[in-house]
Amino acid sequence: MAQSLSRSGSIAEVVKARSSWRSNVIPTVWRQAKDTHPQQPLEGDLGRTLGRLFDNKGTIALAVLASLFLSLAYLWIATPKYTATASLFVDPRTRKVEEAVPASVGSDTTLLESQVAIITSESVLRKVVERLQLATDPEFSRPPSSLAKALAGQFSRGNTAATTDELALAALKKALKVTRAQKTYVLDIAATAGAPARAAQIAQAVVDTYFDDQTAAKRTEAQRSSAMIDSRLIELREQVRQAELRADDYKKANKILTSEGGVVGEQQLTRMNAELVASRAVAAESKARRDQIQASIKAGAEPDLIGDAARSGLMSRLREQYTQVARREASLASQLQPGHPLMADVRSQLNAVKGQITAELKRVATAAESEFQVAANREKELLSQIEKAKQEVAIVNTAQIRARELDQDVAASRELLKVFLSRAKETQQQEKTTSVDARVITAPVAPSAPSKPLPWLVLSLGLLTGLAAGSALALRSEKVNHALRSGDELGQETGLANIAVVPELKPTAGTLGQGVQFSDLLSALGSVQNRGGTEYRQAILRLLSKIKSVGRAGRPNTVMFVSPRAGSGNSATALAVAYCAAMSGERVLLVDATSTDPALSAVFAASLASSTTVILDSKEHLNKIITRDARSGLSFLPIALADLRDLKTQQRRRLVTGLNLVSQDYDWVFIDAGAILEDEAATTLLPSSSQIYVIGRAEHTLRSDMDEVMQILDQVRDRISGAILTFNRARSS
């Protein structure tokens, strides 16, 4: 229903000011009223809780015994399960083929988690299923029950049918648990089965399959690596050959010849430099010899003055002969006169020898000059050759820059080829000597005792569950103890003397509203033949009599029913009182002001169109939306359809004005205000109410909620005529 809250039929905004209606301080008047009916303080400390548990020790004991009985029954019927465990040490160290034992421990702890994932992978577990033929084992391949299939069909999409292999695989996954021991490289593989030997067999099969899988994986990896390396070796060999060809062609093109580890040009230059040094030494020696001989010739070729440069075999003999002749001359000179013929003969011989010496000196001088010229020419020639060689070496040195780069390329290619050759040998060895980086440190054995169910654990859980359930049952009444249970407690809590008690009306056909259908309620009130509703009908009639006794004669009487929270029977009580008043011949209007749950409007104003406009202060329009019951004459005004929570202050005043105008045509106006702690919008109608009744539900309405309601209603304290306790199970006096 479209809800227009003004004469123009529109609302621009919603203003909610619920909290402003509540008072934070208990009024003095109401406190004094409560002091006349003191109540016991509510305690929520540990002592009260323990006391409550002690008072209900019988309930707790029964709950514990029942839980222990169920635990024993479970232990009796449960199928025992046995768990066998195998421990593996996974070595994270990398091991080369030539190493018997790896040198250091690795630090990659994620390897352990990876191995756990490998062990529990489907590829490994499927091999275990095939090895142990678990697909034919009823324990692992038992199909699910029809109920499980039905549930799976409801919550699963696609094909839910599974083969025996898939069932066995799923059961094996549930029965297998692989964990890592804390801060170690040890993996514990636990397998659970119905028989001890079967559990050990499964654990051992998982270990063996894991080893086989790792061995096959390493062998496959080694073969793949070997094939890749072989292919790479072919490329590297061709690369080395091409590099060598490029280097050789470049050296040939640039005349870079090497011999004995060096470039030929550089070696020749070195030899020529050595020859130049030797030639210069020979030339210097020849020049010195020539100069010495020429000096001897200039000195008159005196034998005594001839140096070693003029020495030769003939010169030595001539000098010896000259010495003998000179000695004879000297000897004869001491014996003979200078003019003696012997002296002349000796002098003649001496001069002849001296002439021979001079002639020999000239010959030697000529030879020395020739040697000197030869040495000088050789030196000049070597100098010319060296200069030419230097130019060639310079050119070669420039070309060697690129040659060295090519040689480096050749060396690098050869080194890379060498590395791949080494890896090729290693992978070939790995194919032959593949080993798993793990070993069994604890082999699985058949367990002697079942792993589950554990009697001590089941009994402990049963004991704890029993204690918890018993305590919950014992403390369940704690909330009830905080709730109102009788009319006397309601009077003590509200400070009101006029207390009405309405018994619980049993439903006859389902539930609607607050516990019963409105049709059942009206049937109980309108028919004396309905024995089940007699007590309820009498209680409503007594309540109506109290309301009428407080009413004002000759003036419209507006009675409001309020409750702390929903579920207190507020709508049912308002309908029952209004119906009884209408059946007695009074002009009665029932107003539904519960915007949060307009149950009465949904039943008695269901024929109103959704586009109906509610004009708040128009008596004529409000009369148009009023519906009437042909049997009882009860009129019904569904103002809850115009959500009172959206009303602004001015609109609320207009609503009170409109309701006052409508009430002039009736003897009694009953307003269902609903739960004002959940929706205080209905408090807008407090100014138009002449009587206010507070409704609480037995064992449901809390004392604190009732206190809060009384605080809210303190502003109209003089209009509160009484309180009503609904859903009372005990017979009211």
mmCIF file with all atom_site columns, N, CA, C and O in Angstrom, residues 117-151:
data_model
loop_
_atom_site.group_PDB
_atom_site.id
_atom_site.type_symbol
_atom_site.label_atom_id
_atom_site.label_alt_id
_atom_site.label_comp_id
_atom_site.label_asym_id
_atom_site.label_entity_id
_atom_site.label_seq_id
_atom_site.pdbx_PDB_ins_code
_atom_site.Cartn_x
_atom_site.Cartn_y
_atom_site.Cartn_z
_atom_site.occupancy
_atom_site.B_iso_or_equiv
_atom_site.pdbx_formal_charge
_atom_site.auth_seq_id
_atom_site.auth_comp_id
_atom_site.auth_asym_id
_atom_site.auth_atom_id
_atom_site.pdbx_PDB_model_num
ATOM 1   N N  . ALA A 1 117 ? 53.238 -33.345 -0.429 1.00 0.00 ? 117 ALA A N  1
ATOM 2   C CA . ALA A 1 117 ? 52.281 -33.234 -1.537 1.00 0.00 ? 117 ALA A CA 1
ATOM 3   C C  . ALA A 1 117 ? 52.477 -34.352 -2.556 1.00 0.00 ? 117 ALA A C  1
ATOM 4   O O  . ALA A 1 117 ? 51.504 -34.859 -3.127 1.00 0.00 ? 117 ALA A O  1
ATOM 5   N N  . ILE A 1 118 ? 53.727 -34.757 -2.781 1.00 0.00 ? 118 ILE A N  1
ATOM 6   C CA . ILE A 1 118 ? 53.988 -35.836 -3.744 1.00 0.00 ? 118 ILE A CA 1
ATOM 7   C C  . ILE A 1 118 ? 53.443 -37.161 -3.219 1.00 0.00 ? 118 ILE A C  1
ATOM 8   O O  . ILE A 1 118 ? 52.818 -37.938 -3.944 1.00 0.00 ? 118 ILE A O  1
ATOM 9   N N  . ILE A 1 119 ? 53.685 -37.431 -1.933 1.00 0.00 ? 119 ILE A N  1
ATOM 10  C CA . ILE A 1 119 ? 53.236 -38.704 -1.357 1.00 0.00 ? 119 ILE A CA 1
ATOM 11  C C  . ILE A 1 119 ? 51.720 -38.819 -1.406 1.00 0.00 ? 119 ILE A C  1
ATOM 12  O O  . ILE A 1 119 ? 51.171 -39.891 -1.673 1.00 0.00 ? 119 ILE A O  1
ATOM 13  N N  . THR A 1 120 ? 51.022 -37.716 -1.160 1.00 0.00 ? 120 THR A N  1
ATOM 14  C CA . THR A 1 120 ? 49.553 -37.745 -1.138 1.00 0.00 ? 120 THR A CA 1
ATOM 15  C C  . THR A 1 120 ? 48.934 -37.414 -2.490 1.00 0.00 ? 120 THR A C  1
ATOM 16  O O  . THR A 1 120 ? 47.717 -37.231 -2.570 1.00 0.00 ? 120 THR A O  1
ATOM 17  N N  . SER A 1 121 ? 49.738 -37.338 -3.535 1.00 0.00 ? 121 SER A N  1
ATOM 18  C CA . SER A 1 121 ? 49.203 -37.031 -4.862 1.00 0.00 ? 121 SER A CA 1
ATOM 19  C C  . SER A 1 121 ? 48.460 -38.236 -5.430 1.00 0.00 ? 121 SER A C  1
ATOM 20  O O  . SER A 1 121 ? 48.686 -39.394 -5.039 1.00 0.00 ? 121 SER A O  1
ATOM 21  N N  . GLU A 1 122 ? 47.580 -37.966 -6.365 1.00 0.00 ? 122 GLU A N  1
ATOM 22  C CA . GLU A 1 122 ? 46.787 -39.043 -6.968 1.00 0.00 ? 122 GLU A CA 1
ATOM 23  C C  . GLU A 1 122 ? 47.653 -40.000 -7.768 1.00 0.00 ? 122 GLU A C  1
ATOM 24  O O  . GLU A 1 122 ? 47.367 -41.197 -7.826 1.00 0.00 ? 122 GLU A O  1
ATOM 25  N N  . SER A 1 123 ? 48.713 -39.490 -8.396 1.00 0.00 ? 123 SER A N  1
ATOM 26  C CA . SER A 1 123 ? 49.566 -40.365 -9.200 1.00 0.00 ? 123 SER A CA 1
ATOM 27  C C  . SER A 1 123 ? 50.211 -41.450 -8.349 1.00 0.00 ? 123 SER A C  1
ATOM 28  O O  . SER A 1 123 ? 50.347 -42.600 -8.785 1.00 0.00 ? 123 SER A O  1
ATOM 29  N N  . VAL A 1 124 ? 50.599 -41.099 -7.120 1.00 0.00 ? 124 VAL A N  1
ATOM 30  C CA . VAL A 1 124 ? 51.199 -42.090 -6.224 1.00 0.00 ? 124 VAL A CA 1
ATOM 31  C C  . VAL A 1 124 ? 50.130 -42.995 -5.632 1.00 0.00 ? 124 VAL A C  1
ATOM 32  O O  . VAL A 1 124 ? 50.277 -44.226 -5.590 1.00 0.00 ? 124 VAL A O  1
ATOM 33  N N  . LEU A 1 125 ? 49.027 -42.393 -5.163 1.00 0.00 ? 125 LEU A N  1
ATOM 34  C CA . LEU A 1 125 ? 47.996 -43.190 -4.500 1.00 0.00 ? 125 LEU A CA 1
ATOM 35  C C  . LEU A 1 125 ? 47.284 -44.129 -5.465 1.00 0.00 ? 125 LEU A C  1
ATOM 36  O O  . LEU A 1 125 ? 46.852 -45.216 -5.063 1.00 0.00 ? 125 LEU A O  1
ATOM 37  N N  . ARG A 1 126 ? 47.140 -43.741 -6.718 1.00 0.00 ? 126 ARG A N  1
ATOM 38  C CA . ARG A 1 126 ? 46.527 -44.654 -7.690 1.00 0.00 ? 126 ARG A CA 1
ATOM 39  C C  . ARG A 1 126 ? 47.394 -45.901 -7.876 1.00 0.00 ? 126 ARG A C  1
ATOM 40  O O  . ARG A 1 126 ? 46.872 -47.016 -8.035 1.00 0.00 ? 126 ARG A O  1
ATOM 41  N N  . LYS A 1 127 ? 48.700 -45.725 -7.859 1.00 0.00 ? 127 LYS A N  1
ATOM 42  C CA . LYS A 1 127 ? 49.582 -46.890 -7.963 1.00 0.00 ? 127 LYS A CA 1
ATOM 43  C C  . LYS A 1 127 ? 49.459 -47.782 -6.736 1.00 0.00 ? 127 LYS A C  1
ATOM 44  O O  . LYS A 1 127 ? 49.550 -49.007 -6.833 1.00 0.00 ? 127 LYS A O  1
ATOM 45  N N  . VAL A 1 128 ? 49.251 -47.156 -5.561 1.00 0.00 ? 128 VAL A N  1
ATOM 46  C CA . VAL A 1 128 ? 49.035 -47.949 -4.344 1.00 0.00 ? 128 VAL A CA 1
ATOM 47  C C  . VAL A 1 128 ? 47.739 -48.743 -4.463 1.00 0.00 ? 128 VAL A C  1
ATOM 48  O O  . VAL A 1 128 ? 47.671 -49.923 -4.080 1.00 0.00 ? 128 VAL A O  1
ATOM 49  N N  . VAL A 1 129 ? 46.696 -48.100 -4.987 1.00 0.00 ? 129 VAL A N  1
ATOM 50  C CA . VAL A 1 129 ? 45.411 -48.799 -5.180 1.00 0.00 ? 129 VAL A CA 1
ATOM 51  C C  . VAL A 1 129 ? 45.587 -49.990 -6.110 1.00 0.00 ? 129 VAL A C  1
ATOM 52  O O  . VAL A 1 129 ? 45.064 -51.087 -5.860 1.00 0.00 ? 129 VAL A O  1
ATOM 53  N N  . GLU A 1 130 ? 46.342 -49.811 -7.179 1.00 0.00 ? 130 GLU A N  1
ATOM 54  C CA . GLU A 1 130 ? 46.574 -50.915 -8.113 1.00 0.00 ? 130 GLU A CA 1
ATOM 55  C C  . GLU A 1 130 ? 47.458 -51.988 -7.503 1.00 0.00 ? 130 GLU A C  1
ATOM 56  O O  . GLU A 1 130 ? 47.220 -53.186 -7.695 1.00 0.00 ? 130 GLU A O  1
ATOM 57  N N  . ARG A 1 131 ? 48.484 -51.576 -6.754 1.00 0.00 ? 131 ARG A N  1
ATOM 58  C CA . ARG A 1 131 ? 49.406 -52.553 -6.166 1.00 0.00 ? 131 ARG A CA 1
ATOM 59  C C  . ARG A 1 131 ? 48.714 -53.435 -5.148 1.00 0.00 ? 131 ARG A C  1
ATOM 60  O O  . ARG A 1 131 ? 48.927 -54.652 -5.106 1.00 0.00 ? 131 ARG A O  1
ATOM 61  N N  . LEU A 1 132 ? 47.860 -52.836 -4.300 1.00 0.00 ? 132 LEU A N  1
ATOM 62  C CA . LEU A 1 132 ? 47.182 -53.598 -3.245 1.00 0.00 ? 132 LEU A CA 1
ATOM 63  C C  . LEU A 1 132 ? 45.790 -54.060 -3.660 1.00 0.00 ? 132 LEU A C  1
ATOM 64  O O  . LEU A 1 132 ? 45.096 -54.695 -2.854 1.00 0.00 ? 132 LEU A O  1
ATOM 65  N N  . GLN A 1 133 ? 45.367 -53.701 -4.889 1.00 0.00 ? 133 GLN A N  1
ATOM 66  C CA . GLN A 1 133 ? 44.039 -54.080 -5.385 1.00 0.00 ? 133 GLN A CA 1
ATOM 67  C C  . GLN A 1 133 ? 42.941 -53.628 -4.410 1.00 0.00 ? 133 GLN A C  1
ATOM 68  O O  . GLN A 1 133 ? 42.045 -54.385 -4.032 1.00 0.00 ? 133 GLN A O  1
ATOM 69  N N  . LEU A 1 134 ? 43.031 -52.380 -3.999 1.00 0.00 ? 134 LEU A N  1
ATOM 70  C CA . LEU A 1 134 ? 42.053 -51.845 -3.050 1.00 0.00 ? 134 LEU A CA 1
ATOM 71  C C  . LEU A 1 134 ? 40.672 -51.698 -3.681 1.00 0.00 ? 134 LEU A C  1
ATOM 72  O O  . LEU A 1 134 ? 39.677 -51.568 -2.961 1.00 0.00 ? 134 LEU A O  1
ATOM 73  N N  . ALA A 1 135 ? 40.615 -51.681 -5.006 1.00 0.00 ? 135 ALA A N  1
ATOM 74  C CA . ALA A 1 135 ? 39.310 -51.566 -5.659 1.00 0.00 ? 135 ALA A CA 1
ATOM 75  C C  . ALA A 1 135 ? 38.428 -52.777 -5.395 1.00 0.00 ? 135 ALA A C  1
ATOM 76  O O  . ALA A 1 135 ? 37.201 -52.700 -5.520 1.00 0.00 ? 135 ALA A O  1
ATOM 77  N N  . THR A 1 136 ? 39.042 -53.891 -5.023 1.00 0.00 ? 136 THR A N  1
ATOM 78  C CA . THR A 1 136 ? 38.273 -55.104 -4.711 1.00 0.00 ? 136 THR A CA 1
ATOM 79  C C  . THR A 1 136 ? 38.121 -55.309 -3.211 1.00 0.00 ? 136 THR A C  1
ATOM 80  O O  . THR A 1 136 ? 37.530 -56.305 -2.789 1.00 0.00 ? 136 THR A O  1
ATOM 81  N N  . ASP A 1 137 ? 38.677 -54.390 -2.417 1.00 0.00 ? 137 ASP A N  1
ATOM 82  C CA . ASP A 1 137 ? 38.585 -54.491 -0.956 1.00 0.00 ? 137 ASP A CA 1
ATOM 83  C C  . ASP A 1 137 ? 37.302 -53.804 -0.505 1.00 0.00 ? 137 ASP A C  1
ATOM 84  O O  . ASP A 1 137 ? 37.124 -52.604 -0.735 1.00 0.00 ? 137 ASP A O  1
ATOM 85  N N  . PRO A 1 138 ? 36.363 -54.514 0.136  1.00 0.00 ? 138 PRO A N  1
ATOM 86  C CA . PRO A 1 138 ? 35.101 -53.886 0.554  1.00 0.00 ? 138 PRO A CA 1
ATOM 87  C C  . PRO A 1 138 ? 35.305 -52.700 1.490  1.00 0.00 ? 138 PRO A C  1
ATOM 88  O O  . PRO A 1 138 ? 34.491 -51.781 1.510  1.00 0.00 ? 138 PRO A O  1
ATOM 89  N N  . GLU A 1 139 ? 36.370 -52.725 2.259  1.00 0.00 ? 139 GLU A N  1
ATOM 90  C CA . GLU A 1 139 ? 36.602 -51.628 3.194  1.00 0.00 ? 139 GLU A CA 1
ATOM 91  C C  . GLU A 1 139 ? 36.868 -50.314 2.466  1.00 0.00 ? 139 GLU A C  1
ATOM 92  O O  . GLU A 1 139 ? 36.515 -49.237 2.974  1.00 0.00 ? 139 GLU A O  1
ATOM 93  N N  . PHE A 1 140 ? 37.483 -50.385 1.301  1.00 0.00 ? 140 PHE A N  1
ATOM 94  C CA . PHE A 1 140 ? 37.864 -49.177 0.581  1.00 0.00 ? 140 PHE A CA 1
ATOM 95  C C  . PHE A 1 140 ? 36.978 -48.897 -0.635 1.00 0.00 ? 140 PHE A C  1
ATOM 96  O O  . PHE A 1 140 ? 36.962 -47.772 -1.123 1.00 0.00 ? 140 PHE A O  1
ATOM 97  N N  . SER A 1 141 ? 36.286 -49.882 -1.134 1.00 0.00 ? 141 SER A N  1
ATOM 98  C CA . SER A 1 141 ? 35.477 -49.663 -2.340 1.00 0.00 ? 141 SER A CA 1
ATOM 99  C C  . SER A 1 141 ? 33.990 -49.795 -2.069 1.00 0.00 ? 141 SER A C  1
ATOM 100 O O  . SER A 1 141 ? 33.205 -49.974 -2.996 1.00 0.00 ? 141 SER A O  1
ATOM 101 N N  . ARG A 1 142 ? 33.580 -49.732 -0.797 1.00 0.00 ? 142 ARG A N  1
ATOM 102 C CA . ARG A 1 142 ? 32.160 -49.855 -0.485 1.00 0.00 ? 142 ARG A CA 1
ATOM 103 C C  . ARG A 1 142 ? 31.424 -48.626 -1.009 1.00 0.00 ? 142 ARG A C  1
ATOM 104 O O  . ARG A 1 142 ? 31.788 -47.487 -0.692 1.00 0.00 ? 142 ARG A O  1
ATOM 105 N N  . PRO A 1 143 ? 30.363 -48.804 -1.814 1.00 0.00 ? 143 PRO A N  1
ATOM 106 C CA . PRO A 1 143 ? 29.630 -47.640 -2.352 1.00 0.00 ? 143 PRO A CA 1
ATOM 107 C C  . PRO A 1 143 ? 28.868 -46.934 -1.238 1.00 0.00 ? 143 PRO A C  1
ATOM 108 O O  . PRO A 1 143 ? 28.542 -47.537 -0.206 1.00 0.00 ? 143 PRO A O  1
ATOM 109 N N  . PRO A 1 144 ? 28.587 -45.644 -1.398 1.00 0.00 ? 144 PRO A N  1
ATOM 110 C CA . PRO A 1 144 ? 27.838 -44.910 -0.374 1.00 0.00 ? 144 PRO A CA 1
ATOM 111 C C  . PRO A 1 144 ? 26.403 -45.398 -0.279 1.00 0.00 ? 144 PRO A C  1
ATOM 112 O O  . PRO A 1 144 ? 25.861 -46.000 -1.201 1.00 0.00 ? 144 PRO A O  1
ATOM 113 N N  . SER A 1 145 ? 25.791 -45.130 0.862  1.00 0.00 ? 145 SER A N  1
ATOM 114 C CA . SER A 1 145 ? 24.415 -45.544 1.081  1.00 0.00 ? 145 SER A CA 1
ATOM 115 C C  . SER A 1 145 ? 23.473 -44.727 0.208  1.00 0.00 ? 145 SER A C  1
ATOM 116 O O  . SER A 1 145 ? 23.840 -43.711 -0.382 1.00 0.00 ? 145 SER A O  1
ATOM 117 N N  . SER A 1 146 ? 22.256 -45.189 0.127  1.00 0.00 ? 146 SER A N  1
ATOM 118 C CA . SER A 1 146 ? 21.262 -44.480 -0.694 1.00 0.00 ? 146 SER A CA 1
ATOM 119 C C  . SER A 1 146 ? 20.999 -43.085 -0.154 1.00 0.00 ? 146 SER A C  1
ATOM 120 O O  . SER A 1 146 ? 20.783 -42.137 -0.922 1.00 0.00 ? 146 SER A O  1
ATOM 121 N N  . LEU A 1 147 ? 21.034 -42.934 1.187  1.00 0.00 ? 147 LEU A N  1
ATOM 122 C CA . LEU A 1 147 ? 20.837 -41.605 1.774  1.00 0.00 ? 147 LEU A CA 1
ATOM 123 C C  . LEU A 1 147 ? 21.966 -40.676 1.378  1.00 0.00 ? 147 LEU A C  1
ATOM 124 O O  . LEU A 1 147 ? 21.743 -39.510 1.018  1.00 0.00 ? 147 LEU A O  1
ATOM 125 N N  . ALA A 1 148 ? 23.221 -41.193 1.448  1.00 0.00 ? 148 ALA A N  1
ATOM 126 C CA . ALA A 1 148 ? 24.369 -40.368 1.054  1.00 0.00 ? 148 ALA A CA 1
ATOM 127 C C  . ALA A 1 148 ? 24.295 -39.998 -0.416 1.00 0.00 ? 148 ALA A C  1
ATOM 128 O O  . ALA A 1 148 ? 24.625 -38.872 -0.814 1.00 0.00 ? 148 ALA A O  1
ATOM 129 N N  . LYS A 1 149 ? 23.845 -40.963 -1.254 1.00 0.00 ? 149 LYS A N  1
ATOM 130 C CA . LYS A 1 149 ? 23.699 -40.653 -2.676 1.00 0.00 ? 149 LYS A CA 1
ATOM 131 C C  . LYS A 1 149 ? 22.644 -39.571 -2.897 1.00 0.00 ? 149 LYS A C  1
ATOM 132 O O  . LYS A 1 149 ? 22.816 -38.675 -3.727 1.00 0.00 ? 149 LYS A O  1
ATOM 133 N N  . ALA A 1 150 ? 21.550 -39.672 -2.149 1.00 0.00 ? 150 ALA A N  1
ATOM 134 C CA . ALA A 1 150 ? 20.497 -38.671 -2.308 1.00 0.00 ? 150 ALA A CA 1
ATOM 135 C C  . ALA A 1 150 ? 20.988 -37.288 -1.889 1.00 0.00 ? 150 ALA A C  1
ATOM 136 O O  . ALA A 1 150 ? 20.735 -36.286 -2.565 1.00 0.00 ? 150 ALA A O  1
ATOM 137 N N  . LEU A 1 151 ? 21.714 -37.237 -0.763 1.00 0.00 ? 151 LEU A N  1
ATOM 138 C CA . LEU A 1 151 ? 22.255 -35.953 -0.325 1.00 0.00 ? 151 LEU A CA 1
ATOM 139 C C  . LEU A 1 151 ? 23.273 -35.422 -1.322 1.00 0.00 ? 151 LEU A C  1
ATOM 140 O O  . LEU A 1 151 ? 23.317 -34.222 -1.607 1.00 0.00 ? 151 LEU A O  1
#
